[in-house]
Coordinates of C-alpha atoms and ligand atoms in Angstrom, one line a residue:
X1 CA 0.9 -8.2 25.6
X2 CA -1.6 -7.7 22.8
X3 CA -1.0 -7.8 19.0
X4 CA -2.9 -4.5 18.5
X5 CA -1.1 -1.3 17.8
X6 CA -2.1 1.7 15.8
X7 CA 0.4 2.9 13.2
X8 CA -1.3 6.2 12.4
X9 CA -4.7 7.7 13.3
X10 CA -6.4 10.9 14.1
X11 CA -6.5 12.1 17.7
X12 CA -9.8 13.3 19.1
X13 CA -8.7 16.9 18.5
X14 CA -7.9 16.5 14.8
X15 CA -4.2 16.1 15.1
X16 CA -2.3 13.0 13.9
X17 CA -0.9 10.3 16.2
X18 CA 1.9 8.1 14.9
X19 CA 3.7 5.3 16.6
X20 CA 7.4 6.4 16.6
X21 CA 9.1 3.7 14.6
X22 CA 12.6 5.1 15.4
X23 CA 12.0 4.1 19.1
X24 CA 10.7 0.6 18.5
X25 CA 11.1 -2.0 19.8
X26 CA 12.6 -0.7 23.0
X27 CA 9.9 1.9 23.6
X28 CA 6.4 2.1 22.4
X29 CA 5.8 5.8 22.2
X30 CA 3.6 7.9 20.0
X31 CA 4.2 11.3 18.4
X32 CA 1.5 13.8 17.8
X33 CA 1.7 16.0 14.6
X34 CA -0.3 19.2 14.7
X35 CA 0.9 20.7 11.5
X36 CA 1.7 19.3 8.0
X37 CA 5.3 20.4 8.5
X38 CA 5.4 18.1 11.5
X39 CA 4.0 15.3 9.4
X40 CA 6.7 16.0 6.7
X41 CA 9.4 15.9 9.4
X42 CA 8.0 12.5 10.8
X43 CA 8.2 11.1 7.2
X44 CA 11.7 12.5 6.6
X45 CA 13.1 11.2 9.9
X46 CA 11.3 7.8 9.5
X47 CA 9.2 8.1 12.6
X48 CA 6.6 6.9 10.1
X49 CA 8.0 4.8 7.2
X50 CA 7.0 2.1 4.7
X51 CA 5.5 3.0 1.4
X52 CA 1.7 2.8 2.2
X53 CA 2.1 4.3 5.6
X54 CA 3.9 7.4 4.3
X55 CA 1.2 7.7 1.7
X56 CA -1.6 7.7 4.3
X57 CA 0.4 10.0 6.6
X58 CA 0.8 12.5 3.6
X59 CA -2.9 12.3 2.8
X60 CA -3.9 12.9 6.4
X61 CA -1.3 15.7 6.8
X62 CA -2.6 17.5 3.7
X63 CA -6.2 17.2 4.9
X64 CA -5.1 18.6 8.2
X65 CA -3.4 21.5 6.4
X66 CA -6.5 22.3 4.5
X67 CA -8.2 23.4 7.7
X68 CA -5.5 26.1 8.3
X69 CA -5.5 27.6 4.8
X70 CA -7.0 31.1 4.8
X71 CA -7.9 31.8 1.2
X72 CA -10.5 34.1 -0.4
X73 CA -11.1 31.8 -3.4
X74 CA -10.9 28.2 -4.4
X75 CA -7.9 28.9 -6.7
X76 CA -6.0 30.5 -3.8
X77 CA -7.0 27.6 -1.5
X78 CA -5.9 25.0 -4.0
X79 CA -2.6 26.7 -4.7
X80 CA -1.8 26.7 -1.0
X81 CA -2.7 23.0 -0.8
X82 CA -0.5 22.2 -3.8
X83 CA 2.4 23.9 -2.1
X84 CA 1.9 21.7 1.0
X85 CA 1.7 18.7 -1.3
X86 CA 5.0 19.6 -3.0
X87 CA 6.7 19.9 0.5
X88 CA 5.5 16.4 1.4
X89 CA 6.7 15.0 -1.9
X90 CA 10.2 16.3 -1.2
X91 CA 10.5 14.2 2.0
X92 CA 11.3 10.8 0.4
X93 CA 11.7 10.1 -3.3
X94 CA 11.4 6.3 -3.9
X95 CA 8.0 5.1 -2.6
X96 CA 5.4 6.1 -5.1
X97 CA 2.5 5.8 -2.7
X98 CA 3.5 9.2 -1.4
X99 CA 2.9 10.9 -4.7
X100 CA -0.2 8.7 -5.3
X101 CA -1.7 9.9 -2.0
X102 CA -0.9 13.5 -2.6
X103 CA -2.4 13.4 -6.1
X104 CA -5.5 11.6 -4.8
X105 CA -6.1 14.3 -2.1
X106 CA -5.5 17.1 -4.7
X107 CA -8.0 15.5 -7.1
X108 CA -10.5 15.2 -4.3
X109 CA -10.1 18.9 -3.6
X110 CA -10.6 19.7 -7.3
X111 CA -13.8 17.7 -7.3
X112 CA -15.1 19.9 -4.4
X113 CA -14.4 23.2 -6.1
X114 CA -18.0 24.2 -6.3
X115 CA -18.7 23.7 -2.6
X116 CA -18.5 26.7 -0.1
X117 CA -14.8 26.9 0.8
X118 CA -15.6 26.3 4.5
X119 CA -16.9 22.8 3.7
X120 CA -13.9 21.6 1.8
X121 CA -11.5 20.8 4.7
X122 CA -14.0 18.5 6.4
X123 CA -14.5 16.7 3.2
X124 CA -10.8 16.2 2.7
X125 CA -10.4 14.9 6.2
X126 CA -13.2 12.4 5.4
X127 CA -11.3 11.4 2.2
X128 CA -8.0 10.8 4.1
X129 CA -9.8 8.8 6.7
X130 CA -11.4 6.7 4.1
X131 CA -7.9 6.1 2.5
X132 CA -6.6 4.9 5.8
X133 CA -9.5 2.4 6.2
X134 CA -9.2 1.3 2.6
X135 CA -5.5 0.6 3.1
X136 CA -6.3 -1.9 5.8
X137 CA -9.0 -3.6 3.6
X138 CA -6.5 -3.7 0.7
X139 CA -3.8 -5.4 2.9
X140 CA -6.3 -8.0 4.0
X141 CA -7.1 -8.7 0.4
X142 CA -3.4 -9.0 -0.5
X143 CA -3.1 -11.4 2.4
X144 CA -6.0 -13.5 1.2
X145 CA -4.6 -13.8 -2.3
X146 CA -1.0 -14.3 -1.1
X147 CA -1.7 -16.9 1.5
X148 CA -2.9 -19.3 -1.2
X149 CA 0.6 -19.4 -2.5
X150 CA 2.2 -20.3 0.8
X151 CA 3.0 -24.0 1.3
X152 CA 2.0 -25.8 4.5
X153 CA 4.2 -26.0 6.4
X154 CA 6.4 -23.1 5.3
X155 CA 9.6 -21.5 6.3
X156 CA 9.2 -18.0 4.9
X157 CA 11.9 -15.4 4.6
X158 CA 11.1 -11.7 4.5
X159 CA 13.2 -8.6 4.3
X160 CA 12.8 -5.1 5.8
X161 CA 9.3 -4.4 7.4
X162 CA 6.3 -4.6 5.2
X163 CA 4.0 -5.1 8.1
X164 CA 1.3 -3.2 10.0
X165 CA 3.9 -0.6 10.8
X166 CA 4.6 0.1 7.1
X167 CA 0.8 0.4 6.3
X168 CA -2.3 1.6 8.0
X169 CA -2.5 -1.9 9.5
X170 CA -2.1 -5.6 8.8
X171 CA 0.8 -5.3 6.3
X172 CA 1.5 -6.4 2.8
X173 CA 4.3 -9.1 2.9
X174 CA 3.7 -9.6 6.6
X175 CA -0.1 -9.6 5.8
X176 CA 0.5 -12.6 3.5
X177 CA 2.3 -14.3 6.4
X178 CA -0.4 -13.4 8.9
X179 CA -3.2 -14.6 6.5
X180 CA -1.4 -17.9 6.1
X181 CA -1.1 -18.3 9.9
X182 CA -4.8 -17.3 10.2
X183 CA -5.7 -20.0 7.6
X184 CA -4.1 -22.5 9.9
X185 CA -0.9 -23.0 7.9
X186 CA 2.2 -23.8 10.0
X187 CA 4.4 -20.9 9.2
X188 CA 7.8 -19.9 10.6
X189 CA 9.6 -16.8 9.5
X190 CA 13.2 -16.0 8.8
X191 CA 13.5 -12.2 9.5
X192 CA 16.4 -10.5 7.7
X193 CA 17.7 -7.8 10.1
X194 CA 17.9 -5.3 7.2
X195 CA 21.0 -3.2 7.6
X196 CA 21.6 -0.3 7.9
X197 CA 18.4 0.8 9.8
X198 CA 17.4 -2.7 11.0
X199 CA 13.7 -2.5 10.1
X200 CA 13.7 -6.4 10.2
X201 CA 15.3 -6.7 13.6
X202 CA 13.5 -3.8 15.2
X203 CA 10.1 -3.8 13.5
X204 CA 9.3 -7.1 11.8
X205 CA 10.6 -9.1 14.7
X206 CA 8.5 -6.9 17.1
X207 CA 5.3 -7.3 15.0
X208 CA 5.7 -11.0 14.5
X209 CA 6.4 -11.6 18.2
X210 CA 3.2 -9.7 19.1
X211 CA 1.2 -11.7 16.6
X212 CA 2.5 -14.9 18.1
X213 CA 4.0 -16.0 14.7
X214 CA 7.3 -18.0 15.2
X215 CA 10.2 -16.0 13.9
X216 CA 13.9 -16.3 13.8
X217 CA 16.1 -13.2 13.3
X218 CA 19.1 -13.6 11.0
X219 CA 21.7 -11.1 9.8
X220 CA 21.3 -10.3 6.1
X221 CA 24.3 -12.2 5.0
X222 CA 22.9 -15.5 6.5
X223 CA 20.0 -15.8 4.0
X224 CA 22.1 -17.8 1.5
X225 CA 23.3 -20.1 4.2
X226 CA 19.8 -21.1 5.2
X227 CA 18.6 -21.3 1.6
X228 CA 21.5 -23.6 0.7
X229 CA 20.6 -25.9 3.6
X230 CA 17.1 -26.2 2.3
X231 CA 15.5 -24.3 5.2
X232 CA 13.7 -21.6 3.2
X233 CA 10.5 -22.6 1.3
X234 CA 9.1 -19.2 0.3
X235 CA 10.2 -15.5 0.1
X236 CA 7.8 -12.6 0.3
X237 CA 8.8 -8.9 0.4
X238 CA 7.0 -5.5 0.0
X239 CA 7.7 -2.9 -2.6
X240 CA 8.2 0.9 -2.7
X241 CA 7.6 1.3 -6.5
X242 CA 6.9 -1.2 -9.2
X243 CA 7.6 -0.3 -12.8
X244 CA 5.3 -1.2 -15.7
X245 CA 7.7 -4.1 -16.6
X246 CA 7.5 -5.5 -13.1
X247 CA 11.0 -4.3 -11.9
X248 CA 10.5 -3.6 -8.2
X249 CA 12.2 -1.1 -5.9
X250 CA 12.3 -2.2 -2.3
X251 CA 14.6 -1.9 0.7
X252 CA 18.3 -2.3 -0.1
X253 CA 19.2 -6.0 0.0
X254 CA 16.0 -7.2 -1.6
X255 CA 17.8 -7.8 -4.9
X256 CA 20.4 -10.0 -3.3
X257 CA 17.6 -12.1 -1.6
X258 CA 15.9 -12.5 -5.0
X259 CA 19.0 -13.7 -6.7
X260 CA 19.7 -16.1 -3.9
X261 CA 16.1 -17.4 -4.1
X262 CA 16.4 -18.0 -7.8
X263 CA 19.7 -19.8 -7.4
X264 CA 18.1 -22.1 -4.9
X265 CA 14.8 -22.6 -6.7
X266 CA 12.8 -20.9 -4.0
X267 CA 9.6 -18.9 -5.0
X268 CA 10.1 -15.2 -4.6
X269 CA 7.0 -13.0 -4.4
X270 CA 6.4 -9.3 -4.0
X271 CA 3.3 -8.2 -2.1
X272 CA 2.0 -4.6 -2.7
X273 CA -1.2 -2.6 -3.2
X274 CA -1.9 -1.3 -6.7
X275 CA -1.0 2.2 -5.4
X276 CA 2.6 1.0 -5.5
X277 CA 2.4 0.5 -9.2
X278 CA 4.0 3.3 -11.3
X279 CA 3.0 2.5 -14.8
X280 CA 4.5 5.8 -16.0
X281 CA 7.9 4.3 -15.4
X282 CA 8.8 1.6 -17.9
X283 CA 11.6 -0.1 -16.0
X284 CA 13.6 -0.1 -12.8
X285 CA 16.4 2.2 -14.2
X286 CA 13.9 5.1 -14.1
X287 CA 13.0 4.7 -10.4
X288 CA 14.7 7.3 -8.2
X289 CA 16.7 5.7 -5.4
X290 CA 17.0 7.6 -2.2
X291 CA 20.5 8.1 -0.9
X292 CA 20.6 8.6 2.8
X293 CA 23.3 9.9 5.1
X294 CA 26.6 7.9 5.6
X295 CA 26.2 7.9 9.4
X296 CA 23.5 5.3 9.0
X297 CA 26.2 2.9 7.8
X298 CA 29.2 4.1 9.9
X299 CA 27.1 4.1 13.1
X300 CA 24.6 1.8 14.8
X301 CA 22.3 3.5 17.3
X302 CA 24.4 6.6 17.3
X303 CA 27.6 4.6 18.1
X304 CA 30.4 4.8 15.6
X305 CA 31.6 1.4 14.1
X306 CA 33.9 2.6 11.3
X307 CA 37.1 4.7 11.3
X308 CA 36.4 8.4 11.0
X309 CA 37.0 9.8 7.5
X310 CA 35.9 6.5 5.8
X311 CA 33.4 7.1 2.9
X312 CA 30.2 5.2 3.1
X313 CA 27.5 4.7 0.5
X314 CA 23.9 4.4 1.6
X315 CA 21.3 3.7 -1.2
X316 CA 18.1 3.1 0.8
X317 CA 16.5 0.9 -1.9
X318 CA 17.5 -1.4 -4.8
X319 CA 15.7 -2.7 -7.8
X320 CA 14.9 -6.4 -8.3
X321 CA 14.5 -7.1 -12.0
X322 CA 11.1 -8.6 -12.9
X323 CA 12.8 -11.8 -14.2
X324 CA 13.6 -12.8 -10.6
X325 CA 10.0 -12.2 -9.4
X326 CA 7.6 -15.2 -9.5
X327 CA 4.5 -13.1 -8.9
X328 CA 3.3 -9.7 -7.7
X329 CA 0.5 -10.1 -5.1
X330 CA -1.9 -7.2 -5.1
X331 CA -5.4 -6.6 -3.7
X332 CA -6.8 -7.5 -7.1
X333 CA -5.0 -10.7 -7.6
X334 CA -1.5 -12.1 -8.5
X335 CA 0.2 -10.6 -11.5
X336 CA 2.6 -12.9 -13.4
X337 CA 5.0 -12.4 -16.2
X338 CA 4.7 -10.7 -18.8
X339 CA 4.2 -7.9 -16.2
X340 CA 3.8 -5.2 -18.8
X341 CA 0.5 -6.9 -19.7
X342 CA -0.7 -8.2 -16.3
X343 CA 0.1 -5.1 -14.3
X344 CA -1.8 -2.6 -16.5
X345 CA -4.7 -5.1 -16.6
X346 CA -4.8 -5.3 -12.7
X347 CA -4.5 -1.5 -12.5
X348 CA -7.4 -1.1 -14.9
X349 CA -5.1 0.7 -17.3
X350 CA -4.8 -2.0 -20.1
Ligands
MRU1 O1 13.0 3.0 4.2 P1 11.7 2.3 4.6 O2 11.7 1.7 5.9 O3 10.5 3.3 4.4 O4 11.6 1.2 3.5 C1 10.4 0.3 3.6 C2 10.4 -0.8 2.6 O5 11.3 -0.9 1.8 C3 9.3 -1.7 2.6 O6 9.7 -3.0 2.3 C4 8.3 -1.2 1.6 O7 8.0 0.2 1.8 C5 7.0 -2.0 1.6 S1 6.0 -1.6 3.0 C6 4.5 -2.4 2.9

């Protein structure tokens, strides 16, 4: 078995090929999206998921849509592209990378307004392709900065999946773990299973096994047990949106891990590209949290666990206050408190 898998890429015929993350780890199958509506559906149903990956999927989907727009003028072309962008934005609300990617593609279209209309779609496809390649470079840079913080040896806990599957490749939090292993550090990973959708058990465990990095799967409620026993040295997680003050939205359960880490004196780091920063949002309370269907809680794999009629809550993300975060690892370096100064500096917005 090889480590290599491709999360998202073009096919030879200009459609988009995604590894179907709802079928992993039992089946490694790919879905092909031939329209932007199919891309939107793949994001909504989480065939592709993880903040950077849905951003790249949206950019590629929008570029693909540009080819099908029949418009007599640039204004009409751009209006149609904006409508597709708005449809993509409605798929999932928390990860800001989606809005970032749609905005970037729309800006690229604006910058091409003086070209003949027929040339614009090809240029947008090149832009989305470059964003995909850039995401992988960014993740390697996050890994390089982050691995310096990892002790040797280290027992690292991570939550959800912030790996190659959640990005165009390599991963953010998992990228830090990979880079530490590549640097020769002796790392072992505690993988939180991450209820309700089990991204840790299904996806992170699969990726780490393929990469040959020793990993042990635990249920989410075991993290405190192992921390208390002194068996966790370092925590690193990804992010879906980081507010100007450093408050970080990530998969539900991240906040509990951060509080536990602080209680046990364990360093807690967030790893994310600067495209996950939302400096227009001052604090975590302003971050929209996606509420998903109750069946994700009352069922596992389509099989009911709870009595019928029981209400179930299902916020897909929580916000970890900045005060629990020891550093935010980006491709441009590690931001430290006070984040409302360090993050704008890293973003080039100070
Ligand atoms: O609901 P998901 O699976 O899209 O949530 C993913 C996460 O919360 C990840 O930790 C986050 O997007 C970072 S991915 C590099």
